[in-house]
């Protein structure tokens, strides 16, 4: 049997339209920072240094100044091995080859989202949405765990020949603040990470509505009825007991 594309109107349904939108967000996230760090140090008393890291081997912001600070404690940017980044990796840097393949994960998840949305039958669509949501959650869960492990590894393999001796091993958090020697850092997610979260959320909504042909209009009308019925009556227009 020849495959036929779903009709255009089918993509008005949440279960088909949202995976396509999620795919676009995953691709767009690659162009934006995934992680950002701000640093205050006594060496820079009048300014805060900022760093942005991407899903592929690229660091922007004050990465030269940050590297000069980090070398005092023997903490170096990771070496992506297979991809030459926009900085020169230190010989003692921790090898993180998976960073070189980060874009492939985003493109693969995006392509799978579109593939699922083009499923020829409702049965295959529902199975695809289940696999896509579970698989995407697993991919990004593994990525977060791997990043946190590499941060632990980097913070616990400090260069013993660094100028500042005796710094204890530490683990920079993905989100939070930490202090090492006279350097205070604040880690936050970047816009690319937030776009990825929104995309995963869209896949979760599509998965939730996998058994229904609900459209955004249907959902909006249902929400309007729900909150309209539950809305409290305006006291200014309420009729007083025994009123005229």
PDB file of C-alpha atoms in Angstrom, residues 57 77-85 87 89-90 93-101 150:
ATOM      1  CA  UNK A  57      31.708  23.116  21.151  1.00  0.00           C
ATOM      2  CA  UNK A  77      37.556  24.177  29.547  1.00  0.00           C
ATOM      3  CA  UNK A  78      36.764  20.647  28.274  1.00  0.00           C
ATOM      4  CA  UNK A  79      38.315  19.242  25.117  1.00  0.00           C
ATOM      5  CA  UNK A  80      35.596  18.113  22.654  1.00  0.00           C
ATOM      6  CA  UNK A  81      38.223  15.943  20.877  1.00  0.00           C
ATOM      7  CA  UNK A  82      36.477  15.635  17.493  1.00  0.00           C
ATOM      8  CA  UNK A  83      35.502  19.278  17.039  1.00  0.00           C
ATOM      9  CA  UNK A  84      37.887  22.211  17.196  1.00  0.00           C
ATOM     10  CA  UNK A  85      36.199  24.763  19.494  1.00  0.00           C
ATOM     11  CA  UNK A  87      39.433  28.219  22.060  1.00  0.00           C
ATOM     12  CA  UNK A  89      42.028  23.213  24.776  1.00  0.00           C
ATOM     13  CA  UNK A  90      44.630  22.819  27.500  1.00  0.00           C
ATOM     14  CA  UNK A  93      41.709  19.375  29.936  1.00  0.00           C
ATOM     15  CA  UNK A  94      39.162  16.605  30.438  1.00  0.00           C
ATOM     16  CA  UNK A  95      38.164  14.922  27.156  1.00  0.00           C
ATOM     17  CA  UNK A  96      34.442  15.317  26.472  1.00  0.00           C
ATOM     18  CA  UNK A  97      33.941  13.821  22.993  1.00  0.00           C
ATOM     19  CA  UNK A  98      30.168  13.647  23.423  1.00  0.00           C
ATOM     20  CA  UNK A  99      30.044  17.448  23.260  1.00  0.00           C
ATOM     21  CA  UNK A 100      31.014  17.159  19.590  1.00  0.00           C
ATOM     22  CA  UNK A 101      27.891  15.068  18.937  1.00  0.00           C
ATOM     23  CA  UNK A 150      31.715  15.940  33.464  1.00  0.00           C
TER      24      UNK A 150
END
